[in-house]
MMTF fields as JSON, N, C-alpha, C and O atoms, coordinates in Angstrom:
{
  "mmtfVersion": "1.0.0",
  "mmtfProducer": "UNKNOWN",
  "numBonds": 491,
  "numAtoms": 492,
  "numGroups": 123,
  "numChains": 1,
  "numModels": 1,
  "chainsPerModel": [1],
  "groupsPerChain": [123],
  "chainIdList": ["A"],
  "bondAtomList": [4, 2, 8, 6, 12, 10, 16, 14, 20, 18, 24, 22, 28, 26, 32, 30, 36, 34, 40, 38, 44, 42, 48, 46, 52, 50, 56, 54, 60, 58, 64, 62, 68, 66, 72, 70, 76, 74, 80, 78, 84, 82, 88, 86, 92, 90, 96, 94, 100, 98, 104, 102, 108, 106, 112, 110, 116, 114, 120, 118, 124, 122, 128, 126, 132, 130, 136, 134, 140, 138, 144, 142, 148, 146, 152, 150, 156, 154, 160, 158, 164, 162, 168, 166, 172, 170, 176, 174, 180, 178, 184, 182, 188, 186, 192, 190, 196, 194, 200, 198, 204, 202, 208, 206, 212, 210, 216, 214, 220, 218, 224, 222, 228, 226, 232, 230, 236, 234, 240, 238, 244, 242, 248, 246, 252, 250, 256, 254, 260, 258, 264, 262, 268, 266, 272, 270, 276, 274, 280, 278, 284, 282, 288, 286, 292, 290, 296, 294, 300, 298, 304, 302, 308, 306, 312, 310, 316, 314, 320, 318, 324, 322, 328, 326, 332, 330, 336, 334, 340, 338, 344, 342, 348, 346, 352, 350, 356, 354, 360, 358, 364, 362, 368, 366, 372, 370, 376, 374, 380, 378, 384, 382, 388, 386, 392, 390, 396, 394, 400, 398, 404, 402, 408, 406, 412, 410, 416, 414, 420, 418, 424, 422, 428, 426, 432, 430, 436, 434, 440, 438, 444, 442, 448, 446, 452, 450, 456, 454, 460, 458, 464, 462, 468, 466, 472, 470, 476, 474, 480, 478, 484, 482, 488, 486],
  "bondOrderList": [1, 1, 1, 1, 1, 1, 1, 1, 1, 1, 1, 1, 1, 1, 1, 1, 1, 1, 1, 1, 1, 1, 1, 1, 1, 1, 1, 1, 1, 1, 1, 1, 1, 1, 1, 1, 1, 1, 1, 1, 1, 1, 1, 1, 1, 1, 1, 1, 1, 1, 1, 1, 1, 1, 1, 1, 1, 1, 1, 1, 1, 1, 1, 1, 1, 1, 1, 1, 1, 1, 1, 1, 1, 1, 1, 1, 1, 1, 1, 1, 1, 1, 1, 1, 1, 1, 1, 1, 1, 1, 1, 1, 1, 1, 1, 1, 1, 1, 1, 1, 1, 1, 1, 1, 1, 1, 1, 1, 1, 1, 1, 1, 1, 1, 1, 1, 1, 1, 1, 1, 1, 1],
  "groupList": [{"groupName": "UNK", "atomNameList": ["N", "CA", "C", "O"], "elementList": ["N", "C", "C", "O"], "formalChargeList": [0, 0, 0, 0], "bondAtomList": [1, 0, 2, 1, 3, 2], "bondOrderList": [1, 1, 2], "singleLetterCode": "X", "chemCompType": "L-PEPTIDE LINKING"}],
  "groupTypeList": [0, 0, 0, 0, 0, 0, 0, 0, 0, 0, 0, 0, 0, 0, 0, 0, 0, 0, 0, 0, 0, 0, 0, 0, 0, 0, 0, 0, 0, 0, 0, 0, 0, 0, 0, 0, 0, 0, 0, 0, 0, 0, 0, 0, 0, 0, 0, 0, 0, 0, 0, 0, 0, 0, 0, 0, 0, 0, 0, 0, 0, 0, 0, 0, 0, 0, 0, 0, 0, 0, 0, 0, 0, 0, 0, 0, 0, 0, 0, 0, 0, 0, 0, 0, 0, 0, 0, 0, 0, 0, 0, 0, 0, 0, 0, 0, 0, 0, 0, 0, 0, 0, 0, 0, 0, 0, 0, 0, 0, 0, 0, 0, 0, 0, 0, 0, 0, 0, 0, 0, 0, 0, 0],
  "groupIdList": [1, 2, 3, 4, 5, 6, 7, 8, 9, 10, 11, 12, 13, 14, 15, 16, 17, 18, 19, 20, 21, 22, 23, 24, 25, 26, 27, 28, 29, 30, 31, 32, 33, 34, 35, 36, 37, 38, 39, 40, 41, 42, 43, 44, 45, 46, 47, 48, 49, 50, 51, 52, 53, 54, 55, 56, 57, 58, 59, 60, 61, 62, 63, 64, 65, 66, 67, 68, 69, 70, 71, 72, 73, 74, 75, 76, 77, 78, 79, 80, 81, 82, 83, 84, 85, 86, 87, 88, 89, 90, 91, 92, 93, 94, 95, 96, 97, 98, 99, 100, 101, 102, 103, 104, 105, 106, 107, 108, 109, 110, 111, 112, 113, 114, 115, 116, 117, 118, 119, 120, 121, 122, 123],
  "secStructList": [7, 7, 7, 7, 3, 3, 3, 3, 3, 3, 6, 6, 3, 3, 3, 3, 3, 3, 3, 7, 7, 1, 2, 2, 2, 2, 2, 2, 2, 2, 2, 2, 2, 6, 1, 7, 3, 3, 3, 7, 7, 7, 3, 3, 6, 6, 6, 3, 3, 3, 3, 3, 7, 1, 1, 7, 7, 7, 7, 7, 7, 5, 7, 7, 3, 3, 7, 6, 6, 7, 7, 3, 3, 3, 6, 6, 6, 3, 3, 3, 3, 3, 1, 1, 7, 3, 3, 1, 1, 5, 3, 3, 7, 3, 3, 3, 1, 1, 7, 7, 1, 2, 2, 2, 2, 2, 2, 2, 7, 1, 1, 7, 7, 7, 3, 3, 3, 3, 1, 1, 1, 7, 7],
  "xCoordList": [-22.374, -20.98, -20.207, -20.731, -19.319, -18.641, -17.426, -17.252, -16.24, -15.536, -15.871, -16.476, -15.509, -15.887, -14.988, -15.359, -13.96, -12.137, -11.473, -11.793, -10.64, -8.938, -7.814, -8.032, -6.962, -6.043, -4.754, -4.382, -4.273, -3.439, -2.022, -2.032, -0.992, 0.469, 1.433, 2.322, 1.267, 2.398, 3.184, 2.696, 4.405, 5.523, 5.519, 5.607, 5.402, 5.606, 3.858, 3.43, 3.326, 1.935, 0.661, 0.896, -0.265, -1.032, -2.526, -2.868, -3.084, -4.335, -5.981, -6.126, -6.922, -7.588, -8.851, -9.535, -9.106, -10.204, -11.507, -11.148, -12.93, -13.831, -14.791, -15.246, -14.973, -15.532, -16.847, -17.52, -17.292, -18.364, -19.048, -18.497, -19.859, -20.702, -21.374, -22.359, -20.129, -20.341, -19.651, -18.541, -19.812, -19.588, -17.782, -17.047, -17.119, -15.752, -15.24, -14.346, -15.506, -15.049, -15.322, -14.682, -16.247, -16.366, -15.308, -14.752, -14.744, -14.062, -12.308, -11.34, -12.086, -11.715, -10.857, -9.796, -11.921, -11.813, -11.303, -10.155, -12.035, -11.429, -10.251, -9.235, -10.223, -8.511, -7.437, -6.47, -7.962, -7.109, -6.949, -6.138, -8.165, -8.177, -6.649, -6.102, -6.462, -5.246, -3.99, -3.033, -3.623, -2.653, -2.549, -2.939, -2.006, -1.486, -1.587, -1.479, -1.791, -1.278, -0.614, -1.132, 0.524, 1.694, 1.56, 2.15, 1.028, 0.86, 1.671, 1.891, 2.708, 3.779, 2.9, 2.62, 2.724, 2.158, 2.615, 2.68, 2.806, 2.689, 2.006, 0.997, 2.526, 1.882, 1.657, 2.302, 0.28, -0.452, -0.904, -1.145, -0.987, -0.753, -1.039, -2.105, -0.704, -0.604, -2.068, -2.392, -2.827, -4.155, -4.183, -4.707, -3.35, -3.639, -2.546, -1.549, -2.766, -1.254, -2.133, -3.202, -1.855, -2.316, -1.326, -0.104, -2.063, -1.071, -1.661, -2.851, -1.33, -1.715, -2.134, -1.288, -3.357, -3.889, -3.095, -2.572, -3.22, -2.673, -3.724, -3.448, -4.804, -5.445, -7.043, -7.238, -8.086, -8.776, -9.855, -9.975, -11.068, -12.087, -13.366, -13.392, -14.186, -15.499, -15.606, -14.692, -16.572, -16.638, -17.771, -18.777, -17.73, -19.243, -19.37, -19.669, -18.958, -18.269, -19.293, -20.311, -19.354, -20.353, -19.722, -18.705, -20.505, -19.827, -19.778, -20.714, -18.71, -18.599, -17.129, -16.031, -17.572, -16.194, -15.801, -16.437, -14.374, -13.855, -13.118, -12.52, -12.994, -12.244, -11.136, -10.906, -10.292, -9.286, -9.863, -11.085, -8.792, -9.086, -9.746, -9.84, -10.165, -11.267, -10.574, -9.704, -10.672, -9.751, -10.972, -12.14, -10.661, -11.203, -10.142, -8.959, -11.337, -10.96, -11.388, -12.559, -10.158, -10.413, -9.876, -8.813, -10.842, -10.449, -10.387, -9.785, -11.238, -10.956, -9.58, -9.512, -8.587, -7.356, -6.146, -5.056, -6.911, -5.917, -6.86, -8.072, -5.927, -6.235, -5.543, -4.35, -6.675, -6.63, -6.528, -7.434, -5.437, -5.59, -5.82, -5.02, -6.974, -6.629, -6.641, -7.631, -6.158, -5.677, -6.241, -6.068, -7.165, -7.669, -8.664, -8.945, -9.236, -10.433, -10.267, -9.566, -11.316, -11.407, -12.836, -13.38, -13.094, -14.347, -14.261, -13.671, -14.977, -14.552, -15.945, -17.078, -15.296, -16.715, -15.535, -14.733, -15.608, -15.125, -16.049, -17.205, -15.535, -15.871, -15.439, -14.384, -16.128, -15.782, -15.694, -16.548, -14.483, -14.016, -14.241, -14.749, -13.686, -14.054, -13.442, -13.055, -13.43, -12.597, -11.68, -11.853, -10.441, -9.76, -10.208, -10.676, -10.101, -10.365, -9.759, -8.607, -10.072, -9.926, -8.449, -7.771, -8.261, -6.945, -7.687, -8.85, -7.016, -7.066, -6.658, -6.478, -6.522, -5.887, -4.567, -3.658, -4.143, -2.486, -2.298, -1.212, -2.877, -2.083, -1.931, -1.019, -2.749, -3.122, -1.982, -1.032, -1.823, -0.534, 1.027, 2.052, 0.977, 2.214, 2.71, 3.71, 1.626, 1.893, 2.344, 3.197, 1.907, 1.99, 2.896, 3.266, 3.279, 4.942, 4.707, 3.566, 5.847, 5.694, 5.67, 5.206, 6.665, 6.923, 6.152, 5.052, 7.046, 6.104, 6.408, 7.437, 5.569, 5.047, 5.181, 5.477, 5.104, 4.88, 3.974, 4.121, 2.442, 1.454, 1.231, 1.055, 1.156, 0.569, -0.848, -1.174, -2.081, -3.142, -3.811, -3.844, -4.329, -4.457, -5.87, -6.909, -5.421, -7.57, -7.472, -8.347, -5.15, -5.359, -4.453, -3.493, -4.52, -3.764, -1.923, -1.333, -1.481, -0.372, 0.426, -0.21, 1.744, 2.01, 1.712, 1.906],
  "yCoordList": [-14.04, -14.105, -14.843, -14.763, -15.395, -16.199, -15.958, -16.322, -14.947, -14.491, -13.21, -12.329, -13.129, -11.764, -10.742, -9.568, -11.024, -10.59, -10.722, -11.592, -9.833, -10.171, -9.457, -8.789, -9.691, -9.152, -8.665, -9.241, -7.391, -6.775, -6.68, -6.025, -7.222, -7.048, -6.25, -6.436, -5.598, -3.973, -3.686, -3.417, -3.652, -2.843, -3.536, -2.879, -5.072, -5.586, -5.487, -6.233, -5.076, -4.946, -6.148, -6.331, -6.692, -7.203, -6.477, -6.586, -5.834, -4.957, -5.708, -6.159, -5.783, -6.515, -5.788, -5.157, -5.835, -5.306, -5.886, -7.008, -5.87, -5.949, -5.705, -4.642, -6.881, -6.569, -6.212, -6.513, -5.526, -5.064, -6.617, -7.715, -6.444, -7.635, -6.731, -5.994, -7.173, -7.057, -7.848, -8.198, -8.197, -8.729, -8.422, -9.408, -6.888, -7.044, -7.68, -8.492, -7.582, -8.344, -10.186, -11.191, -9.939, -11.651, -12.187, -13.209, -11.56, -11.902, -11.457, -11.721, -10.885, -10.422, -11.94, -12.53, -12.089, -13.164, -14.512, -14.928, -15.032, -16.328, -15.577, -15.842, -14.759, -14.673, -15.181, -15.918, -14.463, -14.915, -16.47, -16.846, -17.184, -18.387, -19.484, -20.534, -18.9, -19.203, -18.496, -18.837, -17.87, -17.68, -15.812, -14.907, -15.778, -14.326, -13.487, -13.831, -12.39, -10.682, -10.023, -8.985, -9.903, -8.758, -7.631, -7.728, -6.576, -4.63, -4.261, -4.629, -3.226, -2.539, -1.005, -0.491, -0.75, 0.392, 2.119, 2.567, 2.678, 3.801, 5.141, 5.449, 6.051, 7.311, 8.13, 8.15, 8.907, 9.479, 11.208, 11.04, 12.098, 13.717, 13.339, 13.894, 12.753, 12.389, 12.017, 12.455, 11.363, 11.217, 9.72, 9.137, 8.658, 7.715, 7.248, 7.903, 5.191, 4.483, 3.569, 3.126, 3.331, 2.926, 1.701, 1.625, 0.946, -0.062, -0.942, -1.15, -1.422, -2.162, -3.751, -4.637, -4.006, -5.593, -6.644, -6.129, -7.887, -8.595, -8.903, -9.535, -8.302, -8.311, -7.675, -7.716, -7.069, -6.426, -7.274, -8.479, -6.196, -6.892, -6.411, -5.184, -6.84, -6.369, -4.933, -4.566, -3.874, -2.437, -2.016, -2.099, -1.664, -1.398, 0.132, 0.416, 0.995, 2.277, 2.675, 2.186, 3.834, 4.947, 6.063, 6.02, 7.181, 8.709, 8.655, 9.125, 8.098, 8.065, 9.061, 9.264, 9.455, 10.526, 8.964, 8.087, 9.361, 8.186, 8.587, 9.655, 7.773, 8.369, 7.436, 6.649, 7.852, 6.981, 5.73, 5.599, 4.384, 3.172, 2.571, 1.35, 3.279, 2.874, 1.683, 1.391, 0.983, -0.304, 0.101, 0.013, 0.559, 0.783, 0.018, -0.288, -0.205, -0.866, 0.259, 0.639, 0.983, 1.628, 1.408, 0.847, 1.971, 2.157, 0.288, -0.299, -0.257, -1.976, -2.697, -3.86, -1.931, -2.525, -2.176, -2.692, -1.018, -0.611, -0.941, -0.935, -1.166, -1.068, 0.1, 0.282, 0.739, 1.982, 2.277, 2.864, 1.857, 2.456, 3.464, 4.141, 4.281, 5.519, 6.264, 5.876, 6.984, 7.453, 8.927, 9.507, 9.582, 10.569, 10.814, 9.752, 11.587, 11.617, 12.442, 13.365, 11.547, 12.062, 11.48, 10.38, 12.344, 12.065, 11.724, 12.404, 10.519, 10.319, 9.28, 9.263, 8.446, 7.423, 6.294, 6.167, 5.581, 4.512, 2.805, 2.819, 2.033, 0.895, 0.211, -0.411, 0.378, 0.2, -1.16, -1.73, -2.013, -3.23, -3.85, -4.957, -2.78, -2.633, -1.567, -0.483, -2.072, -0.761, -1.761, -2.947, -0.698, -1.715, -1.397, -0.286, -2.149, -2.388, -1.611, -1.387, -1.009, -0.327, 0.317, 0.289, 0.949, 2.281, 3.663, 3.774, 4.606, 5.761, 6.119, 5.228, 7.585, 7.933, 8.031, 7.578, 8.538, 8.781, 7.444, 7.148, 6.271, 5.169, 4.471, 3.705, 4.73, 3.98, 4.818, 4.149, 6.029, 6.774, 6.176, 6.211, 5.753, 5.559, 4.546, 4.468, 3.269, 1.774, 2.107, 1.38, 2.925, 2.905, 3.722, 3.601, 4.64, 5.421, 6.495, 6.835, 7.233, 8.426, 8.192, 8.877, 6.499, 6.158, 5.552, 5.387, 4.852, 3.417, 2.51, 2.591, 1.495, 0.124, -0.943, -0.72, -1.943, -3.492, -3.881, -3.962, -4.231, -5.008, -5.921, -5.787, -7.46, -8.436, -8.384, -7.838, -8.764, -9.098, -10.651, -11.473, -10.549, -12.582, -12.872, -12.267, -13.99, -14.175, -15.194, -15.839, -15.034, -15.068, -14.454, -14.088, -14.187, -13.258, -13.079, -12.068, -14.422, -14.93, -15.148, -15.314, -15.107, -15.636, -17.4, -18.014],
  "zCoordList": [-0.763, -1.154, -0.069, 1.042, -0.129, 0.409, 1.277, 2.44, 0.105, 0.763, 1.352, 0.74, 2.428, 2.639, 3.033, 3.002, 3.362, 3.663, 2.112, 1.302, 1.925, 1.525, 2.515, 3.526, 2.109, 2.812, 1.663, 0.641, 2.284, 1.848, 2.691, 3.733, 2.326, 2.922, 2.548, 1.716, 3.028, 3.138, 4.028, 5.125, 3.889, 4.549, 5.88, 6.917, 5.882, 7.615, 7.771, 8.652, 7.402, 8.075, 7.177, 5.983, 7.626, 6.606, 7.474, 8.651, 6.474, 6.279, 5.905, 4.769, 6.704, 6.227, 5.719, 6.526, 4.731, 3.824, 4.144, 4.5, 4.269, 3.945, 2.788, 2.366, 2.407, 0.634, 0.763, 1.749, -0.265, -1.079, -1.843, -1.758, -2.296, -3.093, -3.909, -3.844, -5.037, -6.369, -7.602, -7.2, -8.693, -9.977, -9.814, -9.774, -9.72, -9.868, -8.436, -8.676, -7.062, -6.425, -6.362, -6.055, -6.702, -6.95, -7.95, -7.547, -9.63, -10.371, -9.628, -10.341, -8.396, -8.259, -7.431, -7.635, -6.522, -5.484, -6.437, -6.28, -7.226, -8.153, -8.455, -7.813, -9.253, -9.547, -8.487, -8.679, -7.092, -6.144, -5.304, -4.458, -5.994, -5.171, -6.462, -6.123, -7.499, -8.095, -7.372, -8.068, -6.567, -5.705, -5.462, -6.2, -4.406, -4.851, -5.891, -7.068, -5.5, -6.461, -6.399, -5.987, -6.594, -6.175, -6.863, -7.939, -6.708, -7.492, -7.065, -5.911, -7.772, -7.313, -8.026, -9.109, -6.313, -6.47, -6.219, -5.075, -7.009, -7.034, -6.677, -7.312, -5.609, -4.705, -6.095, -7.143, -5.6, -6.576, -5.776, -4.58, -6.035, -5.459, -4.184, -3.918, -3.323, -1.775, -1.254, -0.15, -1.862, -1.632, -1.638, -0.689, -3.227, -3.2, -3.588, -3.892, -3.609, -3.933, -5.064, -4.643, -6.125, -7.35, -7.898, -7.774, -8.419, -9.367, -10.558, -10.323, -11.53, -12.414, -12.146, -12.27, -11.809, -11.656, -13.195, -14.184, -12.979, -13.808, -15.243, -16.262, -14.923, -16.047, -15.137, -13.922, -16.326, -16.721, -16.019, -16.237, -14.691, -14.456, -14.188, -14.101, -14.066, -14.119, -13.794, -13.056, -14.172, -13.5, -13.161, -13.866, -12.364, -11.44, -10.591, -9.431, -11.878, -11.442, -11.126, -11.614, -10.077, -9.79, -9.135, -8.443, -9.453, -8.983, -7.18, -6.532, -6.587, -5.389, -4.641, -5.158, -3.489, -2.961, -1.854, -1.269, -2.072, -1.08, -0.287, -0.419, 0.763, 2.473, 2.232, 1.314, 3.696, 4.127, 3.894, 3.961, 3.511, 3.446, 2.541, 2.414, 1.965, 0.057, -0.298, 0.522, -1.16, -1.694, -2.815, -2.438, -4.238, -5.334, -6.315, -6.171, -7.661, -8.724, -9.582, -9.585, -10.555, -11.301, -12.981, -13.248, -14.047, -15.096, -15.434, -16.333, -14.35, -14.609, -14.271, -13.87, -14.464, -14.232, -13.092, -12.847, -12.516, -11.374, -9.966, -9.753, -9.318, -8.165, -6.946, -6.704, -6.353, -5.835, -4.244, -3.653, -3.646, -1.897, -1.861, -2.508, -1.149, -0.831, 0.358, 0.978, 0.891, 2.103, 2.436, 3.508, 0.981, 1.509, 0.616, 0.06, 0.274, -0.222, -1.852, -2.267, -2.456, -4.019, -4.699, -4.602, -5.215, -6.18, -7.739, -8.579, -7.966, -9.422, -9.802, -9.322, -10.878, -11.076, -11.151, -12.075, -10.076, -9.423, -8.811, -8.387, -8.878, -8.707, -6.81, -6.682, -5.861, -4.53, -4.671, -5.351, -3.953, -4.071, -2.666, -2.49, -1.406, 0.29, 0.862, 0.425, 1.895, 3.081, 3.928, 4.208, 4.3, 5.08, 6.59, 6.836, 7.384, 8.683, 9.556, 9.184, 10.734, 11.669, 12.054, 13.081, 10.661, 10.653, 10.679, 10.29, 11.114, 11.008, 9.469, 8.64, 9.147, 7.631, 8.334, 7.639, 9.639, 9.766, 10.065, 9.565, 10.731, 10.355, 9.308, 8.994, 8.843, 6.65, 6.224, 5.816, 6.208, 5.714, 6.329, 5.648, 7.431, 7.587, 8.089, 8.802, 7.522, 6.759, 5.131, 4.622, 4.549, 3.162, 2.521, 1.353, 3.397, 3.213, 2.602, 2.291, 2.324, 1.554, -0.764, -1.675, -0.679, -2.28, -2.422, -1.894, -3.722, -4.043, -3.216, -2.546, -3.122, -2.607, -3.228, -4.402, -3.002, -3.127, -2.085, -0.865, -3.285, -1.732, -2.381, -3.592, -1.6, -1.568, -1.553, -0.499, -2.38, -2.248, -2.47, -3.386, -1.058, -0.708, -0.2, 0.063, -0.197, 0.84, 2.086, 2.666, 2.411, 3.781, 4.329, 3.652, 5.671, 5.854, 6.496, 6.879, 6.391, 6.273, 4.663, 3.622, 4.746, 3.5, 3.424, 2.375]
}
């Protein structure tokens, strides 16, 4: 695989993910080599921040528990930060890079969000 970064821009901060190699991050990655993703994402029972992708992509779910920093693709069309741990049948997209959960928590706030998702890490 080629790319092996995206990057996520939140709240003043840009977050850098490490991908997985699989079918939804690869469809994941072309989407983005057409520009930017803006998710306006939404806090979920204080565990995760969720949002609606611009359209529907590959799923490569499996029964996995996820930690601080997960970057999951769920249900195909959301995309999933999460900041603490949950078990489900989920699709791992990457992990973001060298945060703690209290600093992943408090880049990502207590509401909703607006994150940029890119494949560099500037606007």
């Amino acid at each position: 695989m080629e790319t092996k970064q995206l990057y996520l821009r939140v709240n003043g901060h840009t977050l850098t993910v490490d991908l997985r190699d699989n079918s939804s991050v690869h469809a994941l990655v072309d989407e983005l080599k057409s520009g930017d993703i803006i998710v306006a994402m939404k806090d979920y029972a204080r565990f995760e921040k969720f949002g609606e992708l611009p359209r529907s992509f590959p799923r490569n779910d499996e029964r996995i528990t996820t930690e601080a920093g997960d970057v999951i693709l769920s249900e195909g069309n959301l995309l999933v930060i999460y900041y603490d741990r949950n078990s489900w049948n989920f699709t791992r997209l990457g992990k973001i890079r060298g945060l703690s959960q209290a600093e992943l928590k408090k880049i990502l706030g207590a509401g909703d969000v607006s994150v940029t998702v890119s494949l560099t890490p500037e606007n």
